[in-house]
Coordinates of C-alpha atoms (C1' of nucleotides) in Angstrom, one line a residue:
Chain A
M1 CA -41.5 -2.8 -11.7
F2 CA -38.1 -4.3 -10.8
A3 CA -37.2 -7.4 -8.8
L4 CA -33.8 -7.9 -7.3
A5 CA -32.7 -11.5 -6.5
D6 CA -29.6 -11.9 -4.3
V7 CA -28.1 -15.1 -3.0
N8 CA -27.9 -15.3 0.8
A9 CA -24.2 -15.4 2.0
F10 CA -23.2 -16.4 -1.5
Y11 CA -19.7 -17.7 -1.2
A12 CA -20.3 -19.3 2.2
S13 CA -23.5 -21.0 0.8
C14 CA -21.6 -22.4 -2.2
E15 CA -19.1 -24.1 0.1
K16 CA -22.0 -25.6 2.1
V17 CA -24.0 -27.0 -0.9
F18 CA -21.5 -29.8 -1.4
R19 CA -20.8 -30.3 2.3
P20 CA -24.0 -31.5 4.0
D21 CA -22.0 -32.1 7.1
L22 CA -21.7 -28.3 7.5
R23 CA -25.4 -27.8 7.7
G24 CA -26.2 -25.5 10.6
K25 CA -22.5 -24.9 11.2
P26 CA -20.7 -21.5 11.0
V27 CA -18.8 -21.1 7.8
A28 CA -16.6 -18.1 6.6
V29 CA -14.8 -17.5 3.3
L30 CA -11.5 -15.6 3.1
S31 CA -10.3 -13.1 0.5
N32 CA -7.5 -13.9 -2.0
N33 CA -4.2 -14.7 -0.2
D34 CA -6.3 -15.8 2.8
G35 CA -6.3 -12.2 3.9
C36 CA -9.6 -11.3 5.5
V37 CA -13.2 -12.5 5.8
I38 CA -15.4 -11.6 2.8
A39 CA -18.4 -13.9 3.4
R40 CA -20.1 -15.5 6.4
S41 CA -22.9 -17.9 6.8
A42 CA -25.9 -16.9 9.1
E43 CA -24.4 -19.0 11.9
A44 CA -21.0 -17.3 11.5
K45 CA -22.7 -13.9 11.6
R46 CA -24.4 -14.9 14.8
L47 CA -21.0 -15.8 16.3
G48 CA -20.0 -12.2 15.7
I49 CA -17.6 -12.8 12.8
K50 CA -17.3 -9.4 11.1
M51 CA -16.8 -8.6 7.5
G52 CA -13.2 -7.7 6.7
M53 CA -11.8 -9.2 9.8
P54 CA -8.2 -10.2 9.1
W55 CA -7.6 -14.0 9.3
F56 CA -4.5 -13.8 11.5
Q57 CA -6.7 -12.0 14.1
L58 CA -9.7 -14.3 13.7
R59 CA -7.6 -17.5 14.2
Q60 CA -6.5 -16.2 17.6
M61 CA -10.1 -15.6 18.8
Q62 CA -11.7 -17.8 21.3
L63 CA -15.0 -19.0 19.8
P64 CA -17.7 -21.1 21.5
E65 CA -18.0 -23.2 18.4
K66 CA -15.7 -24.4 15.6
L67 CA -15.7 -22.0 12.7
H68 CA -15.2 -23.6 9.3
I69 CA -12.9 -21.5 7.1
F70 CA -12.3 -21.6 3.3
S71 CA -10.0 -19.9 0.9
S72 CA -11.8 -18.1 -2.0
N73 CA -12.7 -20.6 -4.7
Y74 CA -13.7 -18.4 -7.6
E75 CA -13.9 -21.3 -10.0
L76 CA -16.7 -22.8 -7.9
Y77 CA -18.5 -19.5 -7.2
A78 CA -18.5 -18.5 -10.9
S79 CA -19.9 -21.8 -11.9
M80 CA -22.6 -21.7 -9.2
S81 CA -23.4 -18.1 -10.2
N82 CA -24.0 -19.2 -13.8
R83 CA -26.4 -21.9 -12.5
V84 CA -28.4 -19.3 -10.4
M85 CA -28.6 -16.8 -13.2
S86 CA -29.8 -19.3 -15.8
H87 CA -32.5 -20.5 -13.4
L88 CA -33.7 -16.9 -12.9
E89 CA -33.7 -16.2 -16.6
E90 CA -36.0 -19.2 -17.1
L91 CA -38.8 -17.4 -15.2
A92 CA -38.1 -13.8 -16.3
P93 CA -37.0 -13.0 -19.9
R94 CA -35.6 -9.5 -19.3
V95 CA -32.7 -9.5 -16.8
E96 CA -29.5 -7.7 -15.9
Q97 CA -26.8 -9.5 -14.0
Y98 CA -25.6 -6.9 -11.5
S99 CA -22.9 -8.9 -9.7
I100 CA -21.7 -12.4 -9.1
D101 CA -24.7 -13.1 -6.9
E102 CA -27.3 -10.5 -7.9
M103 CA -29.8 -10.2 -10.7
F104 CA -32.2 -7.4 -11.6
L105 CA -35.4 -8.7 -13.3
D106 CA -38.0 -6.7 -15.3
I107 CA -41.3 -7.9 -13.8
R108 CA -43.6 -5.3 -15.5
G109 CA -47.0 -6.8 -16.1
I110 CA -46.3 -10.0 -14.2
D111 CA -49.0 -9.0 -11.7
N112 CA -51.6 -9.5 -14.5
C113 CA -51.4 -13.2 -14.0
I114 CA -49.7 -13.7 -10.6
D115 CA -49.3 -11.7 -7.4
F116 CA -45.8 -10.2 -7.2
E117 CA -44.9 -11.9 -3.9
D118 CA -46.2 -15.3 -5.2
F119 CA -43.9 -14.8 -8.2
G120 CA -41.0 -14.1 -5.8
R121 CA -41.7 -17.3 -4.0
Q122 CA -41.6 -19.2 -7.3
L123 CA -38.2 -17.7 -8.2
R124 CA -37.0 -18.7 -4.8
E125 CA -38.2 -22.3 -5.1
H126 CA -36.9 -22.7 -8.6
V127 CA -33.4 -21.5 -7.7
K128 CA -33.4 -23.6 -4.6
N129 CA -34.4 -26.8 -6.4
G130 CA -31.9 -26.3 -9.2
T131 CA -28.8 -25.1 -7.3
G132 CA -29.3 -25.8 -3.5
L133 CA -28.9 -22.0 -2.9
T134 CA -31.4 -19.7 -1.2
I135 CA -32.1 -16.3 -2.6
G136 CA -33.9 -13.2 -1.2
V137 CA -36.2 -11.2 -3.5
G138 CA -37.1 -7.6 -3.3
M139 CA -39.4 -5.7 -5.6
G140 CA -40.1 -2.1 -6.3
I141 CA -40.9 0.6 -8.9
S142 CA -37.2 1.6 -9.1
K143 CA -34.0 -0.4 -8.7
T144 CA -33.2 1.5 -5.5
L145 CA -36.6 0.5 -4.0
A146 CA -36.2 -3.1 -5.1
K147 CA -32.8 -3.0 -3.3
S148 CA -34.5 -1.6 -0.1
A149 CA -37.2 -4.3 -0.3
Q150 CA -34.5 -6.9 -0.6
W151 CA -32.8 -5.5 2.4
G152 CA -36.2 -5.7 4.3
S153 CA -36.7 -9.3 3.1
K154 CA -33.6 -10.3 5.0
E155 CA -34.1 -8.1 8.0
W156 CA -37.5 -9.6 9.1
P157 CA -37.8 -13.3 9.0
Q158 CA -41.6 -13.2 8.7
F159 CA -41.3 -12.2 5.0
H160 CA -39.5 -15.5 4.3
G161 CA -37.1 -13.8 1.9
V162 CA -39.7 -12.1 -0.4
L163 CA -40.9 -8.5 -0.1
A164 CA -42.7 -6.4 -2.7
L165 CA -43.2 -2.6 -2.4
S166 CA -46.1 -2.2 -4.8
P167 CA -46.6 1.3 -6.2
G168 CA -50.1 1.3 -4.9
N169 CA -49.1 0.7 -1.3
R170 CA -47.3 4.0 -0.4
Q171 CA -47.7 3.5 3.3
R172 CA -45.9 0.2 3.3
T173 CA -43.0 1.8 1.4
A174 CA -42.8 4.7 3.8
K175 CA -42.9 2.3 6.7
L176 CA -40.0 0.3 5.4
L177 CA -38.0 3.3 4.5
S178 CA -38.6 4.8 8.0
L179 CA -37.0 1.6 9.5
Q180 CA -34.1 1.4 7.0
P181 CA -30.9 3.2 8.2
V182 CA -29.7 5.6 5.5
G183 CA -26.4 3.8 5.3
E184 CA -28.2 0.7 4.1
V185 CA -29.6 2.5 1.0
W186 CA -28.1 1.5 -2.3
G187 CA -25.5 4.1 -3.3
V188 CA -25.0 5.5 0.2
G189 CA -21.6 4.5 1.5
N190 CA -19.6 5.3 4.6
R191 CA -18.6 8.9 3.8
L192 CA -22.1 9.9 2.7
T193 CA -23.6 8.3 5.8
K194 CA -21.4 10.5 8.0
K195 CA -22.2 13.7 6.1
L196 CA -25.9 12.9 6.1
H197 CA -25.9 12.1 9.8
A198 CA -24.3 15.5 10.4
M199 CA -27.3 17.0 8.7
G200 CA -29.8 15.0 10.8
I201 CA -30.7 12.6 8.0
T202 CA -30.5 9.1 9.5
T203 CA -33.2 7.0 7.8
A204 CA -34.0 6.2 4.2
L205 CA -37.3 8.0 4.6
Q206 CA -35.7 11.2 5.7
L207 CA -33.4 11.0 2.7
A208 CA -36.4 10.4 0.4
Q209 CA -38.1 13.5 1.9
S210 CA -35.2 15.8 1.2
S211 CA -35.4 18.1 -1.7
P212 CA -33.6 16.8 -4.8
A213 CA -32.2 20.3 -5.5
F214 CA -30.8 20.6 -1.9
I215 CA -29.2 17.2 -2.2
R216 CA -27.7 18.0 -5.6
R217 CA -26.3 21.3 -4.2
N218 CA -24.7 19.7 -1.2
F219 CA -23.7 16.3 -2.7
S220 CA -24.0 15.3 -6.3
V221 CA -26.2 14.3 -9.1
V222 CA -25.7 10.7 -8.1
L223 CA -27.3 11.1 -4.7
E224 CA -30.0 13.2 -6.3
R225 CA -30.9 10.2 -8.4
T226 CA -31.1 8.1 -5.3
V227 CA -33.6 10.5 -3.7
R228 CA -35.7 10.4 -6.8
E229 CA -35.6 6.6 -7.0
L230 CA -36.6 6.3 -3.4
N231 CA -39.7 8.4 -4.3
G232 CA -40.7 5.9 -7.0
E233 CA -39.2 7.9 -9.9
P234 CA -37.0 5.4 -11.8
C235 CA -33.7 7.0 -12.9
I236 CA -31.6 3.9 -13.5
S237 CA -32.8 1.5 -16.2
L238 CA -32.3 -2.2 -16.7
E239 CA -29.2 -2.9 -18.8
E240 CA -29.7 -6.1 -20.5
T241 CA -26.5 -6.0 -22.5
P242 CA -23.5 -4.9 -20.4
P243 CA -21.7 -1.9 -21.9
P244 CA -18.1 -2.7 -23.1
K245 CA -15.5 -2.5 -20.4
Q246 CA -13.4 0.7 -20.1
Q247 CA -10.7 -0.7 -18.0
I248 CA -9.0 -4.0 -17.2
V249 CA -7.1 -4.5 -14.0
C250 CA -5.0 -7.5 -12.9
S251 CA -3.5 -7.1 -9.5
R252 CA -2.7 -9.3 -6.5
S253 CA -1.2 -9.2 -3.1
F254 CA 1.9 -11.4 -2.7
G255 CA 1.9 -14.6 -0.6
E256 CA 5.1 -13.3 0.9
R257 CA 6.7 -9.8 0.5
I258 CA 8.8 -9.2 -2.6
T259 CA 12.2 -7.6 -2.1
T260 CA 14.0 -8.2 -5.4
Y261 CA 13.6 -6.6 -8.8
D262 CA 13.6 -9.9 -10.6
A263 CA 10.7 -11.3 -8.6
L264 CA 8.7 -8.1 -9.0
R265 CA 9.3 -8.2 -12.8
Q266 CA 8.1 -11.7 -12.9
A267 CA 4.9 -10.7 -11.1
I268 CA 4.3 -7.8 -13.5
C269 CA 4.9 -10.1 -16.5
Q270 CA 2.3 -12.6 -15.1
Y271 CA -0.3 -9.9 -14.5
A272 CA 0.4 -8.2 -17.9
E273 CA -0.1 -11.6 -19.6
R274 CA -3.4 -12.2 -17.8
A275 CA -4.6 -8.6 -18.5
A276 CA -3.8 -9.1 -22.2
E277 CA -5.8 -12.3 -22.3
K278 CA -8.8 -10.6 -20.7
L279 CA -8.5 -7.8 -23.2
R280 CA -8.7 -10.3 -26.1
G281 CA -11.6 -11.9 -24.4
E282 CA -13.4 -8.5 -24.6
R283 CA -12.4 -8.2 -28.3
Q284 CA -10.7 -4.9 -27.6
Y285 CA -7.4 -3.2 -28.2
C286 CA -5.7 -0.8 -25.7
R287 CA -3.4 2.1 -26.0
H288 CA -2.6 2.8 -22.3
I289 CA -0.8 0.4 -20.0
A290 CA -0.1 1.3 -16.3
V291 CA 1.7 -0.5 -13.6
F292 CA 1.5 0.1 -9.8
V293 CA 3.5 -1.2 -6.9
K294 CA 3.1 -0.7 -3.2
T295 CA 4.3 -1.8 0.2
S296 CA 1.9 -2.7 2.9
P297 CA -0.1 0.2 4.2
F298 CA -0.4 -1.6 7.6
A299 CA 3.3 -2.0 8.4
V300 CA 3.9 0.6 11.1
N301 CA 7.7 0.2 11.3
E302 CA 8.4 0.6 7.6
T303 CA 8.1 3.7 5.4
Y304 CA 5.3 3.3 2.9
Y305 CA 6.1 3.4 -0.8
G306 CA 3.5 3.3 -3.6
N307 CA 3.8 4.5 -7.1
V308 CA 2.3 4.2 -10.6
A309 CA 3.8 4.7 -14.1
S310 CA 2.3 4.2 -17.5
E311 CA 3.1 4.0 -21.2
K312 CA 1.0 5.4 -24.0
L313 CA 1.3 3.5 -27.3
M314 CA 1.3 4.9 -30.8
N315 CA -0.8 2.0 -32.0
P316 CA -3.5 0.1 -30.1
T317 CA -2.5 -3.4 -29.3
R318 CA -3.7 -6.7 -27.8
D319 CA -0.5 -8.5 -28.3
T320 CA 0.8 -9.9 -25.0
R321 CA 4.4 -9.1 -26.1
D322 CA 3.6 -5.4 -26.5
I323 CA 1.8 -5.3 -23.2
I324 CA 4.5 -7.0 -21.3
A325 CA 7.1 -4.7 -22.8
A326 CA 5.2 -1.6 -21.9
A327 CA 4.5 -2.9 -18.4
V328 CA 8.2 -3.7 -17.7
K329 CA 9.2 -0.3 -19.0
S330 CA 6.8 1.3 -16.6
L331 CA 8.0 -0.9 -13.7
D332 CA 11.6 0.2 -14.4
R333 CA 10.6 3.8 -13.8
I334 CA 9.1 3.2 -10.4
W335 CA 11.2 0.3 -9.0
L336 CA 13.1 1.3 -5.8
D337 CA 15.5 -0.9 -4.0
G338 CA 15.1 -1.6 -0.3
Y339 CA 11.4 -1.9 0.1
R340 CA 9.2 -4.9 1.0
Y341 CA 6.6 -4.9 -1.7
A342 CA 3.2 -6.3 -0.8
K343 CA 1.1 -5.8 -3.9
A344 CA 1.4 -4.9 -7.6
G345 CA -0.8 -4.7 -10.6
V346 CA -1.3 -3.9 -14.3
M347 CA -4.1 -1.7 -15.6
L348 CA -5.2 -1.4 -19.2
N349 CA -7.1 1.7 -20.4
D350 CA -8.0 3.7 -23.5
F351 CA -9.7 0.9 -25.5
T352 CA -10.5 0.8 -29.2
P353 CA -12.4 -1.9 -31.2
T354 CA -9.6 -2.2 -33.9
G355 CA -5.9 -2.3 -33.9
V356 CA -5.3 0.5 -36.4
S357 CA -4.8 4.1 -35.3
Q358 CA -6.2 6.5 -37.8
L359 CA -3.9 9.2 -36.7
N360 CA -0.8 7.3 -37.6
L361 CA -1.4 6.4 -41.2
F362 CA 2.0 7.6 -42.2
D363 CA 3.8 6.0 -39.3
E364 CA 7.0 4.1 -40.0
I365 CA 6.3 1.6 -37.2
L366 CA 4.6 -1.4 -38.6
P367 CA 2.6 -3.8 -36.5
R368 CA 4.1 -7.2 -35.6
A369 CA 3.7 -9.8 -38.3
H370 CA 1.1 -12.5 -37.6
S371 CA 0.3 -11.1 -34.2
E372 CA -3.4 -11.9 -34.4
Q373 CA -2.7 -15.5 -35.4
L374 CA -0.1 -16.0 -32.7
M375 CA -2.4 -14.7 -29.9
K376 CA -5.2 -16.8 -31.3
A377 CA -3.1 -19.9 -31.1
L378 CA -1.9 -19.1 -27.6
D379 CA -5.5 -18.5 -26.3
S380 CA -6.8 -21.7 -27.9
I381 CA -4.1 -23.8 -26.4
N382 CA -4.7 -22.3 -23.0
H383 CA -8.5 -22.7 -23.3
S384 CA -8.3 -26.3 -24.6
G385 CA -7.8 -27.9 -21.2
L386 CA -4.8 -29.8 -22.5
G387 CA -2.1 -27.7 -20.9
K388 CA -0.8 -24.1 -20.7
V389 CA 1.8 -22.1 -22.5
W390 CA 3.2 -18.8 -21.2
F391 CA 5.9 -16.2 -21.6
A392 CA 9.2 -17.0 -19.9
G393 CA 9.4 -13.7 -18.1
R394 CA 6.7 -14.8 -15.7
G395 CA 8.9 -17.5 -14.2
I396 CA 8.0 -20.9 -12.8
A397 CA 6.2 -21.5 -9.5
P398 CA 7.4 -18.4 -7.8
E399 CA 7.4 -18.3 -4.0
W400 CA 5.3 -15.1 -3.8
Q401 CA 2.3 -16.8 -5.3
M402 CA -0.9 -16.1 -3.4
K403 CA -1.8 -18.3 -0.5
R404 CA -4.9 -20.5 -0.6
E405 CA -4.4 -22.9 2.2
M406 CA -8.0 -23.9 2.8
L407 CA -9.2 -24.3 -0.8
S408 CA -12.2 -26.5 -1.4
P409 CA -12.5 -28.8 -4.5
A410 CA -13.8 -27.4 -7.8
Y411 CA -16.9 -29.6 -7.4
T412 CA -18.7 -28.5 -10.6
T413 CA -15.9 -27.8 -13.1
R414 CA -13.3 -30.6 -12.8
W415 CA -14.1 -34.2 -13.3
S416 CA -11.4 -35.2 -10.9
E417 CA -13.0 -33.2 -8.1
I418 CA -16.6 -34.2 -8.5
P419 CA -18.3 -35.0 -5.2
V420 CA -18.6 -38.7 -4.4
A421 CA -21.6 -40.1 -2.6
A422 CA -20.9 -43.3 -0.7
I423 CA -23.7 -45.9 -0.6
R424 CA -23.7 -48.3 2.2
Chain B
dT1 C1' 4.8 -12.5 10.3
dC2 C1' -0.1 -12.0 8.9
dT3 C1' -5.3 -6.9 6.4
dG4 C1' -8.7 -8.7 -1.4
dG5 C1' -9.8 -7.8 -6.2
dG6 C1' -12.2 -5.6 -9.9
dG7 C1' -15.0 -2.4 -11.5
dT8 C1' -18.1 2.3 -12.4
dC9 C1' -19.3 7.3 -12.3
dC10 C1' -18.6 12.2 -11.1
dT11 C1' -16.1 16.5 -10.3
dA12 C1' -12.5 19.9 -10.3
dG13 C1' -8.6 21.8 -12.3
dG14 C1' -5.2 22.5 -15.8
dA15 C1' -3.7 22.5 -20.7
dC16 C1' -4.9 23.8 -24.9
dC17 C1' -7.8 25.4 -28.9
dC18 C1' -9.9 29.3 -31.7
Chain C
dT1 C1' -8.8 52.5 -14.0
dC2 C1' -8.2 49.1 -17.4
dT3 C1' -6.4 42.8 -20.1
dG4 C1' -12.4 37.9 -23.2
dG5 C1' -15.4 34.1 -24.0
dG6 C1' -16.4 29.6 -24.9
dG7 C1' -15.2 25.2 -25.6
dT8 C1' -12.8 20.2 -25.4
dC9 C1' -9.8 16.9 -23.5
dC10 C1' -7.1 14.8 -20.0
dT11 C1' -5.9 13.5 -15.4
dA12 C1' -6.3 12.8 -10.5
dG13 C1' -9.0 12.1 -6.7
dG14 C1' -13.0 10.8 -4.3
dA15 C1' -17.1 8.5 -3.9
dC16 C1' -19.7 4.2 -4.7
dC17 C1' -20.8 -1.0 -5.7
dC18 C1' -20.1 -6.2 -5.1

DNA sequence: TCTGGGGTCCTAGGACCC
DNA sequence: TCTGGGGTCCTAGGACCC
């Protein structure tokens, strides 16, 4: 038996925890660069604020009530996420963190001492008391059913955020699935929904009742698993230890369009530096470095340009200097004059756990001297909180830096930004 | 003027091997 | 008339998730 715990309107709720004056008020959080809406409080949803709505459109809308808007504050959300996860772990020993605001819990056997839904209410209360955030809990015999239950717990207020689909109660499961649109099923996105609709499959129950062989023939093994999971046959297990990453991406839209090579090279250097830092954090080495650049796909009066180039290294590396060099070399192959670039990024692939390539034992190219020590020194300075050092290629305070004009304080991670309670 | 970022998995097709 | 079989690896593209 799995439980899925998910924080309601996570980013918007984090903003509200430290702003009691916003209780009952509509709140929305914007994506990086203050681009579009990525989280809404219940009140904002009721106002009709849609996910993905661009901010420049939203700000022109006539709303019956003031909407409180925030830039993304990932420092705050990551810290609040850690608090939620550790509270959940206190009540359930085997867990898998699935996303920044979701946790799968192994709750096998828990019904020997407590009713599943009573346990769900305990989880809810514990997290609420410790963090100020409200979670929804769904339970089922497979991860997909737990997800469906969690969807139901939000859909009908009478469940008060906790819904269990016990294996014994098949009718309850069928009832819920008959009410769940197929597009709300975990693993069924936009494209699959369209194709399923065309075949007359519109509810989760109809999908569950399709033959797995038929689904595999017409779709793929992935959707076949979903069908089996909906029928209470678990195909996706709990992953307590996350598998090592296979890819690291660092990309960003620019606060304002980039038109010069020098500015774009600075951006690429900055992303390469950050990607290399993440790579060392994963204790990995990489052999493949790719760079992409693109203009805005929304600009109707400009011709679109997007391209990608990559470098394959003889020896795996995690030295920032190697990664910057490969990234700039790639950029030089795809840079074109005369475009207004909106976004760029650096991607690392082909990871190995050590820096020595066995195929190149007789190579003349020797690794850089003291590379490990230098990178270690760099990372420890940058993690010390005392200040930062960086490579000059990245430039200083560039004008294309991403926009965050409505950023809230880092209430939980910076002493200088800790909330102050005034006593009268 | 202005539309996010970071991941995973699967499949098909081509290159290449013996 | 008629030109094999079986495999691996890599890449690109498409789908999904939050």
